[in-house]
Coordinates of C-alpha atoms in Angstrom, one line a residue:
M1 CA 0.9 36.2 11.2
I2 CA -1.1 34.9 14.4
V3 CA 0.9 32.3 16.3
Y4 CA -1.3 29.7 17.7
E5 CA -1.1 29.1 21.4
N6 CA -0.2 25.4 21.5
R7 CA 3.0 23.8 20.4
Y8 CA 2.9 20.4 18.8
D9 CA 5.5 17.5 18.6
V10 CA 4.1 16.4 15.1
I11 CA 2.0 18.4 12.5
V12 CA 0.5 16.4 9.8
V13 CA -0.5 18.2 6.7
G14 CA -3.3 16.3 4.9
G15 CA -6.1 14.1 6.0
G16 CA -5.9 11.3 3.4
H17 CA -4.8 7.7 4.0
A18 CA -1.1 8.8 4.7
G19 CA -2.2 11.6 6.8
C20 CA -4.7 9.3 9.0
E21 CA -2.0 6.6 9.7
A22 CA 0.8 9.2 10.3
A23 CA -1.3 11.2 12.9
L24 CA -2.8 8.1 14.7
A25 CA 0.9 6.7 14.9
S26 CA 2.6 9.8 16.3
A27 CA -0.4 10.4 18.8
R28 CA -0.4 6.7 19.9
M29 CA 3.4 6.8 20.6
G30 CA 2.8 9.7 23.0
C31 CA 3.3 12.8 20.9
K32 CA 1.1 15.8 21.0
T33 CA 0.0 15.8 17.2
L34 CA -2.0 18.2 15.0
M35 CA -3.7 17.2 11.8
L36 CA -4.4 20.1 9.3
T37 CA -6.5 19.4 6.4
I38 CA -8.4 21.3 3.8
N39 CA -11.8 19.7 4.5
L40 CA -12.5 17.8 7.7
D41 CA -15.4 16.1 6.0
A42 CA -13.2 14.4 3.5
I43 CA -10.9 12.5 6.0
A44 CA -10.0 9.1 4.6
L45 CA -12.1 9.7 1.6
M46 CA -11.7 7.2 -1.2
S47 CA -11.3 9.6 -4.1
C48 CA -10.9 6.9 -6.8
N49 CA -11.9 3.1 -6.4
P50 CA -13.9 2.4 -3.2
A51 CA -11.7 -0.7 -2.3
I52 CA -8.7 -1.6 -0.1
G53 CA -6.2 -4.1 -1.0
G54 CA -5.5 -6.2 -4.2
L55 CA -2.3 -7.9 -5.5
A56 CA 0.8 -6.6 -3.3
K57 CA -1.4 -4.0 -1.9
G58 CA -3.2 -6.4 0.4
H59 CA 0.4 -7.4 1.8
L60 CA 0.8 -3.6 2.6
V61 CA -2.4 -3.4 4.4
K62 CA -1.6 -6.6 6.5
E63 CA 1.9 -5.1 7.3
I64 CA 0.3 -1.8 8.4
D65 CA -2.1 -3.7 10.7
A66 CA 0.9 -6.0 12.1
L67 CA 2.7 -2.6 13.0
G68 CA -0.3 -1.2 14.9
G69 CA -1.9 0.9 12.0
E70 CA -5.7 1.4 11.5
M71 CA -6.3 0.6 7.8
G72 CA -7.1 -3.0 8.4
K73 CA -9.4 -2.6 11.2
N74 CA -11.2 0.2 9.3
I75 CA -11.9 -2.0 6.1
D76 CA -12.9 -4.9 8.3
A77 CA -15.6 -2.6 10.1
T78 CA -16.9 -1.1 6.8
G79 CA -16.3 -3.6 4.1
I80 CA -19.2 -4.9 2.0
Q81 CA -17.4 -7.7 -0.1
F82 CA -14.1 -9.6 0.7
R83 CA -12.2 -11.8 -1.6
V84 CA -8.9 -13.5 -1.5
L85 CA -7.0 -13.3 -4.9
N86 CA -4.8 -16.0 -6.4
T87 CA -6.0 -18.7 -4.2
R88 CA -4.8 -21.3 -6.7
K89 CA -1.2 -19.9 -6.6
G90 CA 1.5 -20.1 -4.0
P91 CA 1.1 -18.4 -0.7
A92 CA 3.4 -15.5 -1.7
V93 CA 1.2 -13.9 -4.2
R94 CA -2.2 -14.6 -2.5
A95 CA -3.7 -11.2 -1.7
S96 CA -6.7 -9.9 0.1
R97 CA -9.1 -7.3 -1.3
A98 CA -12.3 -5.8 0.0
Q99 CA -14.9 -3.4 -1.4
A100 CA -15.6 -0.7 0.9
D101 CA -18.7 1.2 2.0
K102 CA -17.1 4.5 0.9
Q103 CA -18.9 6.9 3.3
Q104 CA -18.8 4.5 6.2
Y105 CA -15.0 4.1 5.8
R106 CA -14.6 7.9 5.8
L107 CA -16.9 8.3 8.9
R108 CA -15.4 5.5 10.9
M109 CA -11.7 6.8 10.4
K110 CA -12.8 10.2 11.3
W111 CA -14.4 8.8 14.5
V112 CA -11.2 7.0 15.4
L113 CA -9.2 10.0 14.9
E114 CA -11.5 12.4 16.9
G115 CA -11.3 9.8 19.8
Q116 CA -7.6 9.6 19.8
E117 CA -5.7 11.1 22.8
R118 CA -3.3 13.7 22.2
L119 CA -4.5 14.3 18.5
D120 CA -6.1 17.7 17.4
L121 CA -7.9 17.9 14.1
K122 CA -8.3 21.3 12.5
Q123 CA -9.4 22.4 9.0
G124 CA -7.1 24.7 7.3
E125 CA -5.1 25.1 4.0
V126 CA -1.3 24.8 4.5
T127 CA 0.5 27.4 2.3
A128 CA 4.0 27.4 3.6
L129 CA 6.4 25.9 5.9
H130 CA 8.1 27.8 8.7
V131 CA 11.8 27.0 8.2
E132 CA 14.6 28.3 10.1
D133 CA 18.4 27.3 9.6
G134 CA 17.5 24.4 7.5
Q135 CA 15.0 23.0 10.1
V136 CA 11.2 23.0 9.9
M137 CA 9.6 24.8 13.0
G138 CA 5.9 24.7 11.9
V139 CA 3.5 25.7 9.2
D140 CA 1.5 28.6 7.9
T141 CA -2.1 28.6 6.8
R142 CA -4.1 30.6 4.4
G143 CA -6.1 31.9 7.4
G144 CA -2.9 33.7 8.6
V145 CA -2.3 31.3 11.5
R146 CA 1.2 29.8 12.3
F147 CA 1.2 26.5 14.0
Q148 CA 4.6 25.6 15.6
G149 CA 5.8 22.1 15.6
A150 CA 9.0 20.0 16.3
T151 CA 8.3 17.9 13.2
V152 CA 6.1 18.2 10.1
I153 CA 4.8 15.5 7.8
L154 CA 3.5 16.5 4.4
T155 CA 0.9 14.1 3.0
T156 CA -0.6 16.5 0.5
G157 CA -2.1 13.7 -1.9
T158 CA -3.2 15.2 -5.3
F159 CA -3.7 18.6 -3.9
M160 CA -0.6 20.5 -4.6
R161 CA -1.4 22.8 -7.7
G162 CA -4.2 20.2 -8.4
L163 CA -5.8 20.8 -12.0
I164 CA -8.8 18.8 -13.0
H165 CA -9.5 18.1 -16.7
I166 CA -12.8 16.9 -18.4
G167 CA -12.2 17.1 -22.1
L168 CA -10.7 20.4 -23.0
I169 CA -12.1 22.1 -20.0
N170 CA -10.0 22.2 -16.9
Y171 CA -10.2 24.1 -13.5
P172 CA -8.1 24.0 -10.2
G173 CA -9.0 21.3 -7.8
G174 CA -7.4 18.8 -5.2
R175 CA -10.0 16.4 -6.5
A176 CA -13.6 16.9 -7.6
G177 CA -15.5 19.1 -5.1
D178 CA -12.4 20.2 -3.2
I179 CA -10.0 23.2 -3.6
P180 CA -6.5 22.7 -4.4
S181 CA -3.2 23.7 -2.3
I182 CA -1.5 26.6 -3.8
G183 CA 1.9 28.0 -2.7
L184 CA 3.4 25.0 -0.6
S185 CA 5.0 23.3 -3.8
D186 CA 6.5 26.8 -5.0
Q187 CA 8.2 27.0 -1.6
L188 CA 9.4 23.5 -1.8
R189 CA 10.9 24.3 -5.2
D190 CA 12.4 27.5 -3.8
I191 CA 14.1 25.6 -1.0
G192 CA 15.8 23.4 -3.7
F193 CA 13.5 20.3 -3.9
A194 CA 13.0 18.8 -7.5
V195 CA 9.2 19.2 -7.9
G196 CA 7.7 17.4 -10.8
R197 CA 4.2 16.8 -12.2
L198 CA 2.0 13.5 -12.3
K199 CA -1.3 12.7 -13.4
T200 CA -4.1 10.3 -12.4
G201 CA -7.7 9.8 -13.1
T202 CA -10.9 8.2 -12.0
P203 CA -14.0 6.7 -13.7
A204 CA -17.5 8.2 -13.9
R205 CA -19.8 7.2 -10.9
L206 CA -22.9 5.6 -12.5
D207 CA -26.7 5.6 -11.2
G208 CA -27.4 1.8 -10.1
R209 CA -31.0 2.4 -10.8
T210 CA -30.4 2.7 -14.5
I211 CA -28.1 -0.3 -14.8
D212 CA -29.6 -3.6 -16.1
F213 CA -27.9 -6.0 -13.8
S214 CA -29.5 -9.1 -15.3
Q215 CA -27.2 -8.5 -18.4
L216 CA -24.0 -8.6 -16.2
E217 CA -22.2 -11.4 -14.6
A218 CA -22.5 -11.3 -10.8
Q219 CA -19.3 -11.8 -8.8
P220 CA -19.9 -12.7 -5.3
G221 CA -17.4 -12.4 -2.4
D222 CA -15.9 -15.2 -0.4
D223 CA -18.0 -17.1 2.1
P224 CA -16.9 -16.6 4.8
P225 CA -15.1 -13.4 4.3
A226 CA -11.6 -13.4 5.6
P227 CA -10.7 -10.2 7.6
F228 CA -7.6 -8.0 7.0
S229 CA -6.7 -7.3 10.6
F230 CA -5.0 -9.7 12.9
S231 CA -7.2 -8.3 15.6
T232 CA -10.6 -9.1 13.8
D233 CA -12.4 -12.4 14.7
C234 CA -14.9 -12.3 11.9
I235 CA -16.7 -10.0 9.5
T236 CA -20.4 -9.4 10.4
R237 CA -21.5 -6.8 7.9
P238 CA -23.8 -8.1 5.1
Q239 CA -21.9 -8.8 1.9
V240 CA -22.9 -7.6 -1.6
P241 CA -22.0 -8.6 -5.0
C242 CA -19.9 -6.9 -7.7
Y243 CA -20.6 -7.3 -11.5
I244 CA -18.4 -7.9 -14.5
A245 CA -19.0 -6.0 -17.8
Y246 CA -17.0 -5.5 -21.0
T247 CA -16.5 -2.8 -23.6
N248 CA -16.9 -3.6 -27.3
A249 CA -16.0 -2.4 -30.7
K250 CA -18.7 0.3 -30.6
S251 CA -17.3 1.4 -27.3
H252 CA -13.8 1.8 -28.9
D253 CA -15.0 3.5 -31.8
I254 CA -16.7 6.1 -29.7
I255 CA -13.6 6.6 -27.7
R256 CA -11.5 7.1 -30.8
S257 CA -14.0 9.7 -32.1
G258 CA -13.3 11.8 -29.0
L259 CA -9.4 11.6 -28.9
D260 CA -9.2 14.9 -30.6
R261 CA -10.9 16.5 -27.6
S262 CA -8.9 14.4 -25.0
P263 CA -6.6 16.4 -22.9
L264 CA -4.2 13.4 -22.8
Y265 CA -3.9 13.3 -26.6
A266 CA -4.2 17.1 -27.2
G267 CA -1.1 17.7 -25.2
I268 CA -2.8 19.7 -22.4
I269 CA -1.8 17.2 -19.7
E270 CA 1.6 17.7 -18.8
G271 CA 1.8 15.2 -16.1
V272 CA 2.9 11.5 -16.4
G273 CA 0.1 9.0 -15.8
P274 CA 0.1 5.7 -14.1
R275 CA 1.5 2.9 -16.4
Y276 CA -0.3 0.1 -14.6
C277 CA -3.8 1.8 -14.3
P278 CA -4.1 3.5 -17.7
S279 CA -7.4 5.4 -18.8
I280 CA -9.7 3.6 -21.2
E281 CA -8.8 5.9 -24.0
D282 CA -5.0 5.0 -23.5
K283 CA -5.9 1.3 -23.3
V284 CA -7.9 1.5 -26.6
V285 CA -4.9 3.4 -28.4
R286 CA -2.1 1.2 -26.9
F287 CA -3.9 -2.0 -27.6
P288 CA -5.8 -1.6 -31.0
D289 CA -6.0 -5.4 -31.5
R290 CA -8.1 -5.9 -28.2
D291 CA -11.7 -6.2 -29.1
R292 CA -12.9 -5.7 -25.5
H293 CA -11.8 -4.7 -21.9
Q294 CA -13.3 -6.0 -18.7
T295 CA -14.7 -3.8 -16.1
F296 CA -15.9 -4.5 -12.4
I297 CA -19.1 -2.6 -11.7
E298 CA -18.6 -2.1 -7.8
P299 CA -21.0 -0.5 -5.4
E300 CA -19.8 2.5 -3.7
G301 CA -21.7 1.5 -0.5
A302 CA -24.8 -0.3 1.1
D303 CA -26.9 3.0 1.3
T304 CA -26.2 4.5 -2.1
V305 CA -27.1 3.8 -5.6
E306 CA -23.7 5.0 -7.0
Y307 CA -21.5 2.4 -8.8
Y308 CA -17.8 2.6 -9.8
P309 CA -16.9 1.1 -13.1
S310 CA -13.3 -0.2 -12.4
G311 CA -10.8 0.1 -15.1
L312 CA -12.7 2.7 -17.1
S313 CA -11.2 6.0 -16.0
T314 CA -11.1 8.7 -18.5
S315 CA -10.7 12.5 -19.1
L316 CA -12.8 12.4 -22.2
P317 CA -15.5 15.1 -22.9
I318 CA -18.8 14.6 -21.0
D319 CA -20.8 13.9 -24.3
I320 CA -18.1 11.2 -25.2
Q321 CA -18.5 9.8 -21.8
W322 CA -22.3 9.5 -22.0
T323 CA -22.2 7.6 -25.3
F324 CA -19.3 5.4 -24.3
Y325 CA -20.8 4.2 -21.0
R326 CA -24.0 3.5 -22.7
S327 CA -22.4 1.4 -25.4
I328 CA -21.6 -1.3 -22.8
K329 CA -24.1 -4.2 -22.4
G330 CA -26.2 -3.6 -19.4
L331 CA -25.4 0.0 -19.3
E332 CA -27.4 1.1 -22.3
S333 CA -29.6 3.6 -20.2
V334 CA -27.1 4.4 -17.6
E335 CA -27.0 7.9 -16.1
I336 CA -23.8 9.4 -15.0
M337 CA -24.0 10.9 -11.4
R338 CA -20.4 12.3 -11.3
P339 CA -18.4 12.6 -14.5
A340 CA -14.9 10.9 -15.0
Y341 CA -11.8 13.2 -14.9
A342 CA -8.2 13.4 -14.8
I343 CA -6.2 15.4 -12.2
E344 CA -2.6 16.7 -12.6
Y345 CA -0.7 17.5 -9.3
D346 CA 2.8 18.3 -7.9
Y347 CA 5.0 15.7 -6.3
V348 CA 8.6 15.8 -4.9
D349 CA 11.3 13.5 -6.3
P350 CA 11.7 10.9 -3.4
I351 CA 15.4 10.5 -4.0
Q352 CA 15.6 13.6 -1.8
I353 CA 14.2 11.7 1.3
H354 CA 16.0 9.3 3.5
A355 CA 14.8 5.8 4.2
S356 CA 13.1 7.4 7.3
L357 CA 11.1 9.6 5.2
E358 CA 12.7 12.7 6.5
T359 CA 13.8 15.0 3.7
K360 CA 17.4 15.7 3.1
L361 CA 17.0 19.3 2.5
V362 CA 15.1 20.3 5.7
R363 CA 15.8 18.5 9.1
N364 CA 12.5 17.3 10.9
L365 CA 10.4 17.4 7.6
F366 CA 8.9 14.2 6.6
H367 CA 7.0 13.4 3.3
A368 CA 4.6 10.5 2.8
G369 CA 2.1 9.3 0.1
Q370 CA 1.6 10.9 -3.2
I371 CA 4.0 13.7 -2.6
N372 CA 6.7 10.9 -3.0
G373 CA 5.3 9.8 -6.3
T374 CA 3.3 6.8 -5.3
S375 CA -0.4 5.9 -6.3
G376 CA -2.8 3.9 -4.1
Y377 CA -4.3 4.3 -0.7
E378 CA -2.2 1.3 0.6
E379 CA 1.0 2.7 -0.6
A380 CA 0.1 6.1 1.0
A381 CA -0.9 4.6 4.3
G382 CA 2.3 2.5 4.6
Q383 CA 4.4 5.6 4.1
G384 CA 2.1 7.8 6.5
L385 CA 2.5 5.0 9.1
M386 CA 6.4 4.9 8.9
A387 CA 6.5 8.8 8.7
G388 CA 4.4 9.2 11.8
I389 CA 6.6 6.5 13.6
N390 CA 9.9 8.2 12.6
A391 CA 8.5 11.7 13.4
A392 CA 7.7 10.4 16.9
L393 CA 11.0 8.7 17.4
R394 CA 12.8 12.0 16.4
V395 CA 10.9 14.0 19.0
Q396 CA 11.8 11.3 21.6
G397 CA 15.5 11.3 20.6
K398 CA 15.5 7.7 19.3
D399 CA 16.9 6.3 16.1
P400 CA 14.4 5.8 13.2
L401 CA 12.8 2.7 12.3
V402 CA 13.8 1.5 8.8
L403 CA 12.3 -1.7 7.5
G404 CA 14.5 -3.7 5.3
R405 CA 13.7 -5.3 2.0
N406 CA 13.6 -8.6 3.6
E407 CA 11.2 -7.5 6.4
A408 CA 8.4 -5.9 4.7
Y409 CA 6.8 -4.8 1.4
I410 CA 6.7 -1.3 3.1
G411 CA 10.6 -1.6 3.2
V412 CA 10.7 -2.7 -0.4
M413 CA 8.5 0.3 -1.5
I414 CA 10.4 2.9 0.5
D415 CA 13.8 1.6 -0.5
D416 CA 12.6 1.7 -4.2
L417 CA 11.6 5.3 -3.8
V418 CA 14.4 6.7 -2.1
T419 CA 17.3 4.8 -4.3
L420 CA 15.6 4.9 -7.6
G421 CA 13.2 7.9 -7.4
T422 CA 10.1 7.8 -9.8
R423 CA 9.0 9.6 -13.0
E424 CA 5.7 8.0 -13.1
P425 CA 3.1 7.1 -10.3
Y426 CA 4.7 4.2 -8.4
R427 CA 2.6 1.1 -7.6
M428 CA 3.5 -1.9 -5.3
F429 CA 3.7 -5.3 -7.1
T430 CA 4.9 -8.7 -5.6
S431 CA 7.5 -8.8 -8.3
R432 CA 9.3 -5.9 -6.8
A433 CA 10.3 -8.0 -3.8
E434 CA 13.3 -10.2 -4.2
Y435 CA 12.4 -12.0 -0.9
R436 CA 8.6 -12.4 -1.5
L437 CA 8.3 -15.9 0.0
L438 CA 9.4 -14.4 3.2
L439 CA 7.0 -11.4 2.9
R440 CA 3.6 -13.3 2.6
E441 CA 0.4 -11.9 3.8
D442 CA -0.2 -14.7 6.2
N443 CA 2.9 -14.1 8.2
A444 CA 2.9 -10.2 8.3
D445 CA 2.3 -10.4 12.0
M446 CA 5.1 -12.9 12.6
R447 CA 7.4 -10.5 10.7
L448 CA 6.3 -7.2 12.4
R449 CA 4.1 -7.5 15.5
E450 CA 7.1 -7.6 17.8
T451 CA 8.2 -4.3 16.2
G452 CA 4.9 -2.7 16.5
H453 CA 4.7 -3.6 20.0
A454 CA 8.2 -2.4 20.9
I455 CA 7.6 1.0 19.7
G456 CA 4.2 1.3 21.4
L457 CA 1.7 0.9 18.6
V458 CA 0.4 -2.6 19.3
P459 CA -1.5 -2.6 22.6
E460 CA -0.7 -5.3 25.2
T461 CA -4.0 -7.1 24.7
E462 CA -3.2 -7.5 20.9
Y463 CA 0.3 -8.4 21.6
L464 CA -0.5 -11.2 24.0
R465 CA -3.1 -12.6 21.5
F466 CA -0.3 -12.7 18.9
S467 CA 2.2 -14.2 21.4
E468 CA -0.3 -17.1 22.0
K469 CA -0.7 -17.6 18.4
R470 CA 3.0 -17.6 17.6
G471 CA 3.6 -20.1 20.6
R472 CA 0.9 -22.5 19.2
V473 CA 2.4 -22.4 15.9
D474 CA 5.8 -23.3 17.2
A475 CA 4.4 -25.9 19.5
E476 CA 2.6 -27.7 16.5
L477 CA 5.5 -27.6 14.3
E478 CA 7.5 -29.4 17.1
R479 CA 4.7 -31.8 17.8
I480 CA 4.1 -32.9 14.0
H481 CA 8.0 -33.3 13.7
S482 CA 7.7 -36.4 16.0
A483 CA 3.9 -37.5 15.7
K484 CA 3.7 -40.4 13.6
I485 CA 1.2 -42.6 11.6
L486 CA 2.0 -46.3 12.2
P487 CA 1.4 -48.8 9.5
S488 CA -0.1 -51.3 11.9
T489 CA -2.8 -49.0 13.3
A490 CA -3.5 -46.7 10.3
D491 CA -6.9 -46.7 8.6
P492 CA -6.5 -48.8 5.3
E493 CA -8.7 -46.4 3.5
F494 CA -6.7 -43.4 4.5
L495 CA -3.5 -45.4 3.4
A496 CA -5.1 -46.1 0.0
K497 CA -6.4 -42.5 -0.6
Y498 CA -2.8 -41.2 -0.3
E499 CA -1.1 -44.1 -1.9
L500 CA 0.6 -45.4 1.2
S501 CA -0.7 -49.0 1.1
G502 CA 2.1 -51.3 2.0
L503 CA 3.8 -48.9 4.1
Q504 CA 6.6 -50.5 6.1
N505 CA 7.9 -47.6 8.3
A506 CA 6.2 -44.9 10.3
V507 CA 5.7 -41.7 8.5
T508 CA 5.6 -38.5 10.6
Y509 CA 2.8 -35.8 10.2
E510 CA 5.6 -33.3 9.0
Q511 CA 6.4 -35.7 6.2
L512 CA 2.8 -36.0 5.3
L513 CA 2.4 -32.2 5.1
R514 CA 5.4 -32.0 2.7
R515 CA 3.4 -33.7 0.1
P516 CA 1.8 -31.4 -2.4
D517 CA -1.4 -33.4 -2.4
F518 CA -1.9 -33.3 1.4
S519 CA -3.3 -30.4 3.6
W520 CA -3.5 -29.8 7.2
R521 CA -7.4 -30.6 6.9
D522 CA -6.1 -34.2 5.8
L523 CA -4.6 -34.6 9.3
M524 CA -8.2 -34.4 10.9
P525 CA -8.9 -38.2 10.6
L526 CA -5.5 -38.9 12.3
D527 CA -5.5 -36.4 15.1
A528 CA -8.6 -35.0 16.9
T529 CA -6.7 -31.9 18.2
V530 CA -6.5 -30.8 14.6
T531 CA -9.9 -28.7 14.2
E532 CA -11.3 -26.1 11.8
S533 CA -11.3 -23.4 14.5
D534 CA -7.5 -23.4 14.4
A535 CA -7.4 -22.9 10.7
L536 CA -5.0 -19.8 11.1
I537 CA -2.6 -21.7 13.2
W538 CA -2.6 -24.8 10.8
E539 CA -2.3 -22.6 7.8
Q540 CA 0.7 -21.2 9.1
V541 CA 2.2 -24.5 10.1
E542 CA 1.5 -26.2 6.7
I543 CA 3.1 -23.2 4.7
Q544 CA 6.2 -23.3 7.0
V545 CA 6.5 -27.0 6.4
K546 CA 5.8 -27.2 2.6
Y547 CA 8.0 -24.3 1.7
K548 CA 10.8 -24.9 4.3
G549 CA 13.5 -25.4 1.7
Y550 CA 12.6 -22.3 -0.3
I551 CA 12.2 -20.2 2.8
D552 CA 15.6 -21.4 4.2
R553 CA 17.3 -20.6 0.8
Q554 CA 16.0 -16.9 1.0
L555 CA 17.0 -16.5 4.7
D556 CA 20.5 -17.6 3.6
Q557 CA 20.4 -14.9 0.8
V558 CA 19.3 -12.3 3.3
A559 CA 22.2 -13.4 5.7
R560 CA 24.7 -13.3 3.0
A561 CA 23.7 -9.6 1.9
K562 CA 23.4 -8.3 5.5
G563 CA 26.9 -6.9 5.8
V564 CA 26.3 -4.7 2.6
E565 CA 22.8 -3.9 3.2
G566 CA 23.3 -2.3 6.7
A567 CA 26.6 -0.5 6.1
R568 CA 25.9 3.2 6.9
I569 CA 27.2 6.0 4.8
P570 CA 27.7 9.2 6.6
E571 CA 25.6 12.0 5.4
E572 CA 28.8 14.2 4.9
F573 CA 30.7 11.6 2.9
D574 CA 32.8 13.2 0.3
Y575 CA 32.5 11.3 -2.9
V576 CA 34.7 13.7 -4.8
A577 CA 37.6 13.0 -2.8
L578 CA 37.3 9.2 -3.2
S579 CA 39.7 8.1 -5.9
G580 CA 39.0 5.2 -8.3
L581 CA 35.4 6.2 -9.1
S582 CA 34.4 7.4 -12.6
T583 CA 33.0 10.8 -12.9
E584 CA 29.5 9.3 -13.8
V585 CA 29.4 7.1 -10.7
R586 CA 30.7 10.0 -8.5
E587 CA 27.9 12.4 -9.8
K588 CA 25.2 9.6 -9.2
L589 CA 26.3 9.0 -5.7
Q590 CA 26.3 13.0 -5.1
K591 CA 22.9 13.2 -6.5
F592 CA 21.3 10.2 -4.6
R593 CA 23.3 10.5 -1.4
P594 CA 22.4 7.0 -0.3
D595 CA 22.0 6.3 3.3
T596 CA 23.6 2.6 3.3
L597 CA 25.7 0.7 0.9
G598 CA 22.9 -1.5 0.3
Q599 CA 21.2 1.5 -1.2
A600 CA 24.0 2.4 -3.2
T601 CA 24.0 -1.0 -5.0
R602 CA 20.6 -0.3 -6.3
I603 CA 21.3 3.0 -7.8
P604 CA 21.2 2.5 -11.7
G605 CA 24.7 2.8 -13.1
I606 CA 26.5 2.1 -9.9
T607 CA 29.0 -0.8 -10.6
P608 CA 30.1 -3.6 -8.5
A609 CA 33.7 -2.2 -8.8
A610 CA 32.3 1.1 -7.4
I611 CA 30.7 -0.6 -4.5
A612 CA 33.9 -2.4 -3.7
I613 CA 35.9 0.8 -3.7
L614 CA 33.2 2.5 -1.5
S615 CA 33.1 -0.4 0.9
V616 CA 36.8 -0.3 1.5
A617 CA 36.7 3.5 1.9
L618 CA 33.9 3.0 4.7
K619 CA 35.9 0.4 6.5
S620 CA 39.0 2.5 6.5
R621 CA 37.0 5.4 7.9
G622 CA 35.5 3.2 10.6
K623 CA 39.1 2.2 11.8
K624 CA 40.2 5.9 12.2

């Protein structure tokens, strides 16, 4: 084994969305960092849908950006269609989504990584960890080189023992066109990690020259498009439409005719697939009464003819794929450029990691992304960012950064993983957050920018910009509390429009904004200082005014739960010696080894009585 001459603070294994954020975070925090990936030309490649964001996922991207990550900036620079979803619903569930230029997204992220100080990029397949006395010391590659590092972050994606399925044919691969990673998951299993098997899939890529778009429903983006990053002023790239199409009864009959050759139904695929993003054959079997399923025909870029039929992933044989896709209106003559496939891969049960994403079995080893059982670019990037931050903090001898469930969706996701584990690909939803009115997209910077700046990820220029925005929001909130509309000087037409005719007493602007039929733009006739150019300021003001009662209620819930939530449980705590616990509860606590009392409350089967006993024991221990 050849030992490489340089020694690194942080080694990141994998160049996907988790790996990119991890490597950038640690390097930007001052650590000498190495990214090792199987293919340097596939850094940040969108293996599945060429899009960023969506319901709850958009929240994650905003949080990544607020903390100083790169995903939001990257999609703003390379997006070709931007939309805000759920605009008719409350602010807690509104979400941003953007169609990406797939190749430009990859190329720009690689350019950012290559230009980052203290970051080395190298191509190589990591086949083993170098572990001594329960602590990771580096990694070994198939090329016979050992790279030494103080910390290691595994962001292996779908590559560990990856197996691709198209019909009854299968072959090893990390994704179509890439080799798998062999050996690493076997070593993890030998160390004592519980290694499982998951499955995901992707649709075919279609030749846009063979699609009759006149038969499809065009779906334009928002005008003007709203950026993801709090640092982006506006989107300048030309925007393109997506298209809506539908399967039909004939499509479903074709799918049923191929089920005997489907690896999913022939018992060939062992891994558990994503419940919330099933293959089209799974949809047809599970929902036999549905006469059609919607698909979005999405461009993969501005300079390619490839299109992505969202929601039509499949592992059916290629001949079934041909006839199935061609059964859809507008796709009667479509040509497949890349066939759809399913992929199985190894993951590690995330109950074996701390909330810092450091593993419980090997010190200084961190896991992030699909190795923890998640699905989605955004979920991976959020974990990668936190793993990079905490690896850097470990090198610097500082305490880890752990975001609470009341602070960020990233915190909700990681807490779900480390306290509950997962047996299927985990996907973020707004419904997973009990404090979702506090965790809106619009206030991600208000929640996390300060933290990002404190750890060294948010540059001074961006922090000053945020500080100015925060100051203006606070100033306007204070001003509208006292600024008034007087009955004697008010425009009668304005009073009539809002049913205020006959008004006897003055009404503050704050009181007006509380009304459900009144928005900040309605203040423009009353106050010349309220302008469209300050839309982001006034949107924040309006939300804080309109939802103040609900927000205060959730803040009170957070305050009441704070004592339990943050109570630390020592790693060596002896649950066996703790009297009063049932055998089942004791076994669960031994298995999950929660970091805090709050985590313990969320472990299935842990009763309130058990929490009370544990709480008393921790307090008694603290007094000794």
